[in-house]
Amino acid sequence: MDDRSNVVDQSLSGPTFAASIRSIAEKDAVAVVAFLAVRGLFPQTNDTILSVEMLLGISLCLRLRGWELNNIRVHIEAGLPTSDEVFDRITSIVQVAKLNKFVKTNWVKAIRVYHESFLWSAVDCDLAVDIAIVADQDEQFLDAVADFLLNSQKG
């Protein structure tokens, strides 16, 4: 599988955006380790080694789930699967090539959604949370984003 930073650099330009993606990748890696640890799959033993594609699939699933739990659904509107659909697919696809294609395709789409719909850079601000900015959404969506931001500050 291609290095995600290379995919980002080829798909969307800008050093600030690339730095944001690298930061997300680091946070996602921590989330995947926590996910696996809770399920007793980390540290990995010889009989529980997961492929890179599976780990990236879990990462994508957790990222989308975080958006969904905070009523941010721009990825669904853009044609991406839900987190449940991603999890079902990554746990049911047995051929490595098919899993690779599914994960890579959907990660690239998710990065595009992130680029187009989220605030990923701010002057004098290190963004520690995903903030969706979608101008043509209704009041309910804006309230959900505000609630997400308030809840994120408490955690």
Coordinates of N, CA, C and O in Angstrom, one line a residue:
M1 N 0.9 -1.2 0.0 CA 0.0 0.0 0.0 C 0.9 1.2 0.0 O 1.9 1.3 0.7
D2 N 0.5 2.2 -0.7 CA 1.3 3.5 -0.8 C 1.3 4.2 0.5 O 0.3 4.1 1.3
D3 N 2.3 4.9 0.8 CA 2.4 5.7 2.0 C 1.3 6.8 2.0 O 1.1 7.4 1.0
R4 N 0.5 6.9 3.0 CA -0.6 7.8 3.0 C -0.1 9.3 2.7 O -0.8 10.0 2.1
S5 N 1.0 9.7 3.3 CA 1.5 11.0 3.0 C 1.7 11.3 1.5 O 1.5 12.4 1.0
N6 N 2.2 10.3 0.8 CA 2.4 10.4 -0.6 C 1.1 10.6 -1.3 O 0.9 11.3 -2.3
V7 N 0.1 9.8 -0.9 CA -1.2 9.9 -1.5 C -1.8 11.3 -1.3 O -2.4 11.9 -2.2
V8 N -1.6 11.8 -0.1 CA -2.1 13.2 0.2 C -1.4 14.2 -0.6 O -2.0 15.1 -1.2
D9 N -0.1 14.1 -0.7 CA 0.7 15.1 -1.4 C 0.3 15.1 -2.9 O 0.3 16.1 -3.6
Q10 N 0.0 13.9 -3.5 CA -0.3 13.9 -4.9 C -1.8 14.3 -5.1 O -2.1 14.9 -6.1
S11 N -2.7 14.1 -4.1 CA -4.1 14.4 -4.3 C -4.4 15.9 -4.0 O -5.1 16.5 -4.7
L12 N -3.8 16.4 -3.0 CA -4.1 17.8 -2.5 C -2.8 18.4 -2.1 O -2.0 17.8 -1.4
S13 N -2.6 19.6 -2.6 CA -1.3 20.3 -2.3 C -1.4 21.2 -1.0 O -2.5 21.5 -0.6
G14 N -0.3 21.5 -0.5 CA -0.2 22.5 0.6 C 0.5 21.8 1.8 O 0.0 20.8 2.3
P15 N 1.5 22.5 2.3 CA 2.3 21.9 3.4 C 1.5 21.9 4.7 O 1.6 21.0 5.5
T16 N 0.6 22.9 4.9 CA -0.2 22.9 6.1 C -1.2 21.8 6.1 O -1.4 21.2 7.2
F17 N -1.8 21.5 5.0 CA -2.8 20.4 4.9 C -2.0 19.1 5.1 O -2.5 18.2 5.8
A18 N -0.9 18.9 4.5 CA -0.1 17.7 4.7 C 0.3 17.5 6.1 O 0.2 16.4 6.7
A19 N 0.6 18.6 6.8 CA 0.9 18.5 8.2 C -0.3 18.1 9.0 O -0.2 17.3 10.0
S20 N -1.4 18.6 8.7 CA -2.7 18.2 9.3 C -3.0 16.7 9.1 O -3.4 16.1 10.1
I21 N -2.8 16.2 7.9 CA -3.0 14.8 7.7 C -2.0 13.9 8.5 O -2.4 12.9 9.1
R22 N -0.8 14.4 8.6 CA 0.2 13.6 9.4 C -0.2 13.6 10.9 O -0.1 12.6 11.6
S23 N -0.8 14.7 11.4 CA -1.3 14.8 12.7 C -2.4 13.8 12.9 O -2.5 13.1 13.9
I24 N -3.3 13.8 12.0 CA -4.5 12.9 12.0 C -4.0 11.4 12.1 O -4.5 10.6 12.8
A25 N -3.0 11.1 11.2 CA -2.5 9.8 11.2 C -1.9 9.4 12.5 O -2.1 8.2 13.0
E26 N -1.2 10.3 13.2 CA -0.7 10.0 14.5 C -1.8 9.7 15.5 O -1.8 8.8 16.3
K27 N -2.8 10.5 15.5 CA -4.0 10.4 16.4 C -4.7 9.1 16.1 O -5.2 8.4 17.0
D28 N -4.8 8.8 14.8 CA -5.5 7.5 14.4 C -4.8 6.3 14.9 O -5.3 5.3 15.3
A29 N -3.4 6.4 14.8 CA -2.6 5.2 15.2 C -2.8 5.0 16.7 O -3.0 3.8 17.1
V30 N -2.9 6.0 17.5 CA -3.2 5.9 18.9 C -4.6 5.3 19.2 O -4.8 4.4 20.0
A31 N -5.6 5.8 18.4 CA -6.9 5.2 18.5 C -7.0 3.8 18.1 O -7.7 3.0 18.8
V32 N -6.3 3.4 17.1 CA -6.3 2.0 16.7 C -5.6 1.1 17.8 O -6.2 0.0 18.1
V33 N -4.5 1.5 18.4 CA -3.9 0.8 19.4 C -4.9 0.6 20.6 O -5.0 -0.5 21.2
A34 N -5.5 1.7 21.0 CA -6.5 1.6 22.1 C -7.6 0.7 21.7 O -8.1 -0.1 22.6
F35 N -8.1 0.7 20.5 CA -9.2 -0.1 20.1 C -8.8 -1.6 20.2 O -9.5 -2.4 20.7
L36 N -7.6 -1.9 19.7 CA -7.1 -3.3 19.8 C -6.8 -3.7 21.2 O -7.1 -4.9 21.5
A37 N -6.3 -2.8 22.0 CA -6.0 -3.2 23.4 C -7.2 -3.5 24.2 O -7.2 -4.5 24.9
V38 N -8.3 -2.8 24.0 CA -9.6 -3.0 24.7 C -10.1 -4.4 24.3 O -10.7 -5.1 25.1
R39 N -9.8 -4.8 23.1 CA -10.3 -6.1 22.6 C -9.3 -7.2 22.8 O -9.5 -8.3 22.3
G40 N -8.2 -7.0 23.5 CA -7.3 -8.0 23.8 C -6.4 -8.4 22.6 O -5.8 -9.5 22.7
L41 N -6.3 -7.6 21.6 CA -5.5 -7.9 20.4 C -4.2 -7.2 20.4 O -3.5 -7.2 19.4
F42 N -3.9 -6.4 21.4 CA -2.6 -5.7 21.4 C -2.0 -5.8 22.8 O -2.7 -5.6 23.8
P43 N -0.8 -6.1 23.0 CA 0.2 -6.3 22.0 C -0.1 -7.6 21.2 O -0.6 -8.5 21.7
Q44 N 0.3 -7.5 19.9 CA 0.0 -8.6 19.0 C 0.9 -9.8 19.3 O 2.1 -9.7 19.5
T45 N 0.3 -11.0 19.2 CA 1.1 -12.2 19.3 C 1.1 -12.8 17.9 O 0.5 -12.2 16.9
N46 N 1.9 -13.8 17.7 CA 2.1 -14.4 16.3 C 0.7 -14.8 15.7 O 0.6 -14.7 14.5
D47 N -0.3 -15.2 16.5 CA -1.5 -15.6 15.9 C -2.5 -14.4 15.7 O -3.6 -14.7 15.2
T48 N -2.2 -13.2 16.1 CA -3.1 -12.1 16.0 C -2.6 -10.9 15.2 O -3.0 -9.8 15.3
I49 N -1.6 -11.2 14.3 CA -1.0 -10.1 13.5 C -2.0 -9.7 12.5 O -2.5 -10.5 11.7
L50 N -2.2 -8.4 12.4 CA -3.2 -7.8 11.5 C -2.4 -7.1 10.3 O -1.3 -6.5 10.5
S51 N -2.9 -7.2 9.1 CA -2.3 -6.6 8.0 C -2.4 -5.1 8.0 O -3.2 -4.5 8.8
V52 N -1.5 -4.5 7.3 CA -1.5 -3.0 7.2 C -2.9 -2.5 6.7 O -3.5 -1.6 7.2
E53 N -3.5 -3.2 5.7 CA -4.8 -2.9 5.2 C -5.8 -2.9 6.3 O -6.7 -2.1 6.4
M54 N -5.8 -4.0 7.1 CA -6.7 -4.1 8.2 C -6.6 -3.0 9.2 O -7.6 -2.4 9.7
L55 N -5.3 -2.6 9.6 CA -5.1 -1.6 10.5 C -5.6 -0.2 10.0 O -6.2 0.6 10.7
L56 N -5.3 0.0 8.7 CA -5.8 1.3 8.1 C -7.3 1.3 8.0 O -8.0 2.3 8.1
G57 N -7.9 0.1 7.7 CA -9.4 0.0 7.7 C -10.0 0.3 9.1 O -11.0 1.0 9.1
I58 N -9.4 -0.2 10.1 CA -9.9 0.1 11.5 C -9.7 1.6 11.7 O -10.6 2.2 12.3
S59 N -8.6 2.2 11.3 CA -8.4 3.6 11.5 C -9.5 4.4 10.8 O -10.0 5.3 11.4
L60 N -9.8 4.1 9.6 CA -10.8 4.8 8.8 C -12.2 4.6 9.5 O -12.9 5.6 9.7
C61 N -12.4 3.4 10.0 CA -13.7 3.1 10.7 C -13.8 4.0 11.9 O -14.9 4.6 12.2
L62 N -12.8 4.1 12.7 CA -12.8 4.9 13.9 C -12.9 6.4 13.6 O -13.6 7.1 14.3
R63 N -12.3 6.8 12.6 CA -12.4 8.3 12.2 C -13.8 8.6 11.8 O -14.4 9.6 12.3
L64 N -14.4 7.8 10.9 CA -15.8 8.0 10.5 C -16.7 7.9 11.7 O -17.7 8.7 11.8
R65 N -16.5 7.0 12.6 CA -17.3 6.8 13.7 C -17.3 8.0 14.6 O -18.3 8.5 15.2
G66 N -16.1 8.6 14.8 CA -16.0 9.9 15.6 C -16.9 11.0 15.0 O -17.5 11.7 15.7
W67 N -16.8 11.1 13.6 CA -17.7 12.1 13.0 C -19.1 11.8 13.2 O -19.9 12.7 13.6
E68 N -19.5 10.5 13.0 CA -20.9 10.2 13.1 C -21.5 10.4 14.6 O -22.6 10.8 14.7
L69 N -20.7 10.1 15.6 CA -21.1 10.2 17.0 C -21.3 11.7 17.3 O -22.0 12.0 18.2
N70 N -20.7 12.6 16.5 CA -20.9 14.0 16.7 C -21.8 14.6 15.6 O -21.7 15.9 15.4
N71 N -22.6 13.8 15.0 CA -23.6 14.2 14.0 C -23.0 15.0 12.9 O -23.6 15.8 12.3
I72 N -21.8 14.6 12.5 CA -21.1 15.1 11.3 C -21.2 14.0 10.3 O -20.6 13.0 10.5
R73 N -22.0 14.3 9.2 CA -22.3 13.3 8.2 C -21.8 13.7 6.8 O -22.4 13.1 5.9
V74 N -20.9 14.6 6.7 CA -20.5 15.0 5.4 C -19.9 13.9 4.6 O -20.0 13.9 3.3
H75 N -19.3 12.9 5.2 CA -18.7 11.8 4.5 C -19.8 10.9 3.8 O -19.7 10.4 2.7
I76 N -20.9 10.8 4.5 CA -22.1 10.0 4.0 C -22.7 10.7 2.8 O -22.9 10.1 1.7
E77 N -22.8 12.0 2.9 CA -23.4 12.8 1.8 C -22.4 12.8 0.6 O -22.9 13.0 -0.5
A78 N -21.2 12.6 0.9 CA -20.2 12.6 -0.2 C -20.1 11.2 -0.9 O -19.3 11.0 -1.8
G79 N -20.9 10.2 -0.4 CA -20.9 8.9 -1.0 C -20.0 7.9 -0.3 O -19.8 6.8 -0.8
L80 N -19.4 8.3 0.8 CA -18.5 7.3 1.6 C -19.4 6.4 2.4 O -20.5 6.8 2.8
P81 N -19.0 5.2 2.7 CA -19.7 4.3 3.6 C -19.8 4.9 5.0 O -18.9 5.7 5.4
T82 N -20.7 4.4 5.8 CA -20.7 4.7 7.2 C -19.6 3.9 7.9 O -19.1 3.0 7.4
S83 N -19.4 4.2 9.2 CA -18.4 3.5 9.9 C -18.7 2.0 10.1 O -17.9 1.1 10.0
D84 N -20.0 1.7 10.3 CA -20.5 0.3 10.4 C -20.2 -0.4 9.1 O -19.8 -1.6 9.1
E85 N -20.5 0.3 8.0 CA -20.3 -0.4 6.7 C -18.8 -0.7 6.4 O -18.4 -1.7 5.9
V86 N -18.0 0.3 6.8 CA -16.5 0.1 6.7 C -16.1 -1.1 7.6 O -15.4 -2.0 7.1
F87 N -16.6 -1.2 8.8 CA -16.2 -2.3 9.7 C -16.6 -3.6 9.1 O -15.9 -4.6 9.1
D88 N -17.9 -3.6 8.6 CA -18.4 -4.9 8.0 C -17.5 -5.3 6.8 O -17.2 -6.5 6.7
R89 N -17.1 -4.4 6.0 CA -16.3 -4.7 4.8 C -14.9 -5.2 5.2 O -14.5 -6.2 4.7
I90 N -14.3 -4.5 6.1 CA -12.9 -4.8 6.4 C -12.8 -6.2 7.2 O -11.8 -6.9 7.1
T91 N -13.9 -6.5 7.8 CA -13.9 -7.8 8.5 C -14.4 -9.0 7.7 O -14.3 -10.1 8.1
S92 N -15.0 -8.6 6.5 CA -15.5 -9.7 5.7 C -14.7 -9.9 4.4 O -14.8 -11.0 3.8
I93 N -13.9 -8.9 4.0 CA -13.1 -9.1 2.8 C -11.9 -10.0 3.1 O -11.1 -9.6 4.0
V94 N -11.7 -11.1 2.4 CA -10.6 -12.0 2.8 C -9.4 -11.8 1.8 O -8.3 -12.2 2.2
Q95 N -9.7 -11.3 0.6 CA -8.6 -11.2 -0.3 C -7.9 -9.9 -0.1 O -8.5 -8.8 0.0
V96 N -6.6 -10.0 0.1 CA -5.7 -8.8 0.5 C -5.9 -7.7 -0.6 O -6.0 -6.5 -0.3
A97 N -5.9 -8.0 -1.9 CA -5.9 -7.0 -3.0 C -7.3 -6.3 -2.9 O -7.3 -5.1 -3.1
K98 N -8.4 -7.0 -2.6 CA -9.7 -6.3 -2.5 C -9.7 -5.4 -1.3 O -10.3 -4.3 -1.4
L99 N -9.2 -5.9 -0.2 CA -9.2 -5.1 1.0 C -8.3 -3.8 0.8 O -8.7 -2.7 1.2
N100 N -7.2 -4.0 0.2 CA -6.3 -2.9 -0.1 C -7.0 -1.9 -1.0 O -7.0 -0.7 -0.7
K101 N -7.7 -2.3 -2.0 CA -8.4 -1.4 -2.9 C -9.5 -0.6 -2.1 O -9.7 0.6 -2.3
F102 N -10.3 -1.4 -1.4 CA -11.4 -0.8 -0.6 C -10.9 0.3 0.4 O -11.4 1.4 0.4
V103 N -9.8 -0.1 1.1 CA -9.3 0.9 2.1 C -8.7 2.1 1.5 O -8.9 3.2 1.9
K104 N -7.8 1.8 0.5 CA -7.1 2.9 -0.2 C -8.1 3.9 -0.8 O -8.0 5.1 -0.7
T105 N -9.1 3.4 -1.6 CA -10.1 4.2 -2.2 C -10.9 5.1 -1.2 O -11.1 6.3 -1.4
N106 N -11.3 4.4 -0.1 CA -12.1 5.2 0.8 C -11.3 6.1 1.7 O -11.8 7.2 2.1
W107 N -10.0 5.8 1.9 CA -9.2 6.8 2.6 C -8.9 8.0 1.8 O -9.0 9.2 2.3
V108 N -8.7 7.8 0.5 CA -8.5 9.0 -0.4 C -9.7 9.9 -0.4 O -9.7 11.1 -0.3
K109 N -10.9 9.2 -0.5 CA -12.2 10.0 -0.5 C -12.4 10.7 0.8 O -12.8 11.8 0.9
A110 N -12.0 10.0 1.9 CA -12.2 10.6 3.2 C -11.2 11.8 3.4 O -11.6 12.9 4.0
I111 N -10.1 11.7 2.8 CA -9.1 12.9 2.9 C -9.7 14.0 2.1 O -9.6 15.2 2.5
R112 N -10.3 13.8 0.9 CA -10.9 14.8 0.1 C -12.0 15.5 0.9 O -12.2 16.7 0.9
V113 N -12.9 14.7 1.6 CA -14.0 15.2 2.4 C -13.4 16.1 3.5 O -13.9 17.2 3.7
Y114 N -12.4 15.6 4.1 CA -11.7 16.4 5.2 C -11.2 17.7 4.7 O -11.4 18.8 5.3
H115 N -10.6 17.7 3.5 CA -10.0 18.9 2.9 C -11.1 19.9 2.5 O -11.0 21.1 2.8
E116 N -12.2 19.4 2.0 CA -13.3 20.3 1.5 C -14.3 20.7 2.6 O -15.0 21.7 2.4
S117 N -14.4 19.9 3.7 CA -15.5 20.2 4.6 C -15.1 20.5 6.0 O -16.0 20.9 6.8
F118 N -13.8 20.4 6.3 CA -13.4 20.6 7.7 C -12.4 21.8 7.8 O -11.7 22.0 6.8
L119 N -12.4 22.4 8.9 CA -11.3 23.4 9.2 C -10.1 22.6 9.7 O -10.1 21.9 10.7
W120 N -9.0 22.6 8.9 CA -7.8 21.8 9.2 C -6.6 22.7 9.5 O -5.6 22.2 9.8
S121 N -6.8 24.0 9.4 CA -5.7 24.9 9.7 C -6.3 26.2 10.2 O -7.4 26.7 9.7
A122 N -5.7 26.8 11.2 CA -6.1 28.1 11.7 C -4.9 28.8 12.2 O -3.9 28.2 12.6
V123 N -4.9 30.1 12.0 CA -3.8 31.0 12.4 C -3.6 30.9 13.9 O -4.6 31.1 14.6
D124 N -2.4 30.7 14.3 CA -2.0 30.7 15.8 C -2.9 29.7 16.6 O -3.3 29.9 17.7
C125 N -3.3 28.6 15.9 CA -4.1 27.6 16.6 C -3.7 26.2 16.2 O -3.6 25.9 15.0
D126 N -3.5 25.4 17.2 CA -3.2 24.0 16.9 C -4.5 23.2 17.1 O -4.9 23.0 18.2
L127 N -5.1 22.8 16.0 CA -6.4 22.2 16.1 C -6.3 20.8 16.7 O -5.6 20.0 16.1
A128 N -6.9 20.5 17.8 CA -6.8 19.2 18.4 C -8.1 18.4 18.1 O -8.1 17.2 18.5
V129 N -9.0 18.9 17.5 CA -10.3 18.2 17.1 C -10.6 18.4 15.7 O -10.2 19.4 15.1
D130 N -11.5 17.5 15.1 CA -12.0 17.8 13.8 C -13.2 18.8 13.9 O -14.0 18.6 14.7
I131 N -13.1 19.8 13.1 CA -14.2 20.8 13.1 C -14.7 20.8 11.7 O -14.1 21.3 10.7
A132 N -16.0 20.4 11.5 CA -16.6 20.5 10.2 C -17.2 21.8 9.9 O -17.9 22.4 10.8
I133 N -16.9 22.4 8.7 CA -17.4 23.7 8.3 C -18.1 23.4 7.0 O -17.5 23.3 6.0
V134 N -19.4 23.4 7.0 CA -20.2 23.2 5.8 C -21.2 24.3 5.8 O -22.2 24.3 6.6
A135 N -21.0 25.3 4.9 CA -21.8 26.6 4.9 C -23.3 26.4 4.7 O -24.1 27.1 5.2
D136 N -23.7 25.4 3.8 CA -25.1 25.4 3.4 C -25.9 24.4 4.3 O -26.9 24.0 3.9
Q137 N -25.5 24.1 5.5 CA -26.2 23.2 6.4 C -27.2 24.0 7.2 O -27.1 25.2 7.4
D138 N -28.2 23.3 7.7 CA -29.3 23.9 8.5 C -28.8 24.2 10.0 O -27.8 23.8 10.4
E139 N -29.7 24.8 10.7 CA -29.5 25.1 12.1 C -29.2 23.9 13.0 O -28.3 23.9 13.8
Q140 N -29.9 22.8 12.7 CA -29.7 21.6 13.5 C -28.2 21.1 13.4 O -27.6 20.7 14.3
F141 N -27.7 21.2 12.1 CA -26.3 20.7 11.9 C -25.4 21.7 12.6 O -24.4 21.2 13.3
L142 N -25.6 23.0 12.5 CA -24.7 23.9 13.2 C -24.8 23.7 14.7 O -23.7 23.8 15.4
D143 N -25.9 23.4 15.3 CA -26.1 23.1 16.7 C -25.3 21.9 17.1 O -24.6 21.8 18.1
A144 N -25.3 20.9 16.2 CA -24.6 19.6 16.4 C -23.1 19.9 16.5 O -22.3 19.4 17.3
V145 N -22.6 20.7 15.5 CA -21.2 21.1 15.5 C -20.8 21.9 16.8 O -19.8 21.6 17.4
A146 N -21.7 22.8 17.2 CA -21.4 23.5 18.4 C -21.3 22.6 19.6 O -20.4 22.7 20.5
D147 N -22.3 21.7 19.7 CA -22.2 20.7 20.8 C -20.9 19.9 20.8 O -20.3 19.6 21.8
F148 N -20.5 19.4 19.6 CA -19.3 18.7 19.4 C -18.1 19.5 19.9 O -17.3 18.9 20.7
L149 N -18.0 20.7 19.6 CA -16.9 21.6 20.0 C -16.9 21.7 21.5 O -15.9 21.6 22.2
L150 N -18.1 22.0 22.1 CA -18.2 22.1 23.5 C -17.8 20.9 24.3 O -17.1 20.9 25.3
N151 N -18.3 19.7 23.8 CA -18.0 18.4 24.4 C -16.5 18.1 24.3 O -15.9 17.5 25.2
S152 N -15.9 18.5 23.2 CA -14.5 18.2 22.9 C -13.6 19.0 23.9 O -12.5 18.5 24.3
Q153 N -14.0 20.2 24.2 CA -13.2 21.0 25.1 C -13.2 20.4 26.6 O -12.3 20.6 27.3
K154 N -14.3 19.7 26.9 CA -14.4 19.2 28.3 C -13.5 17.9 28.4 O -13.1 17.6 29.5
G155 N -13.3 17.2 27.3 CA -12.6 15.9 27.4 C -11.1 16.2 27.4 O -10.3 15.9 28.0

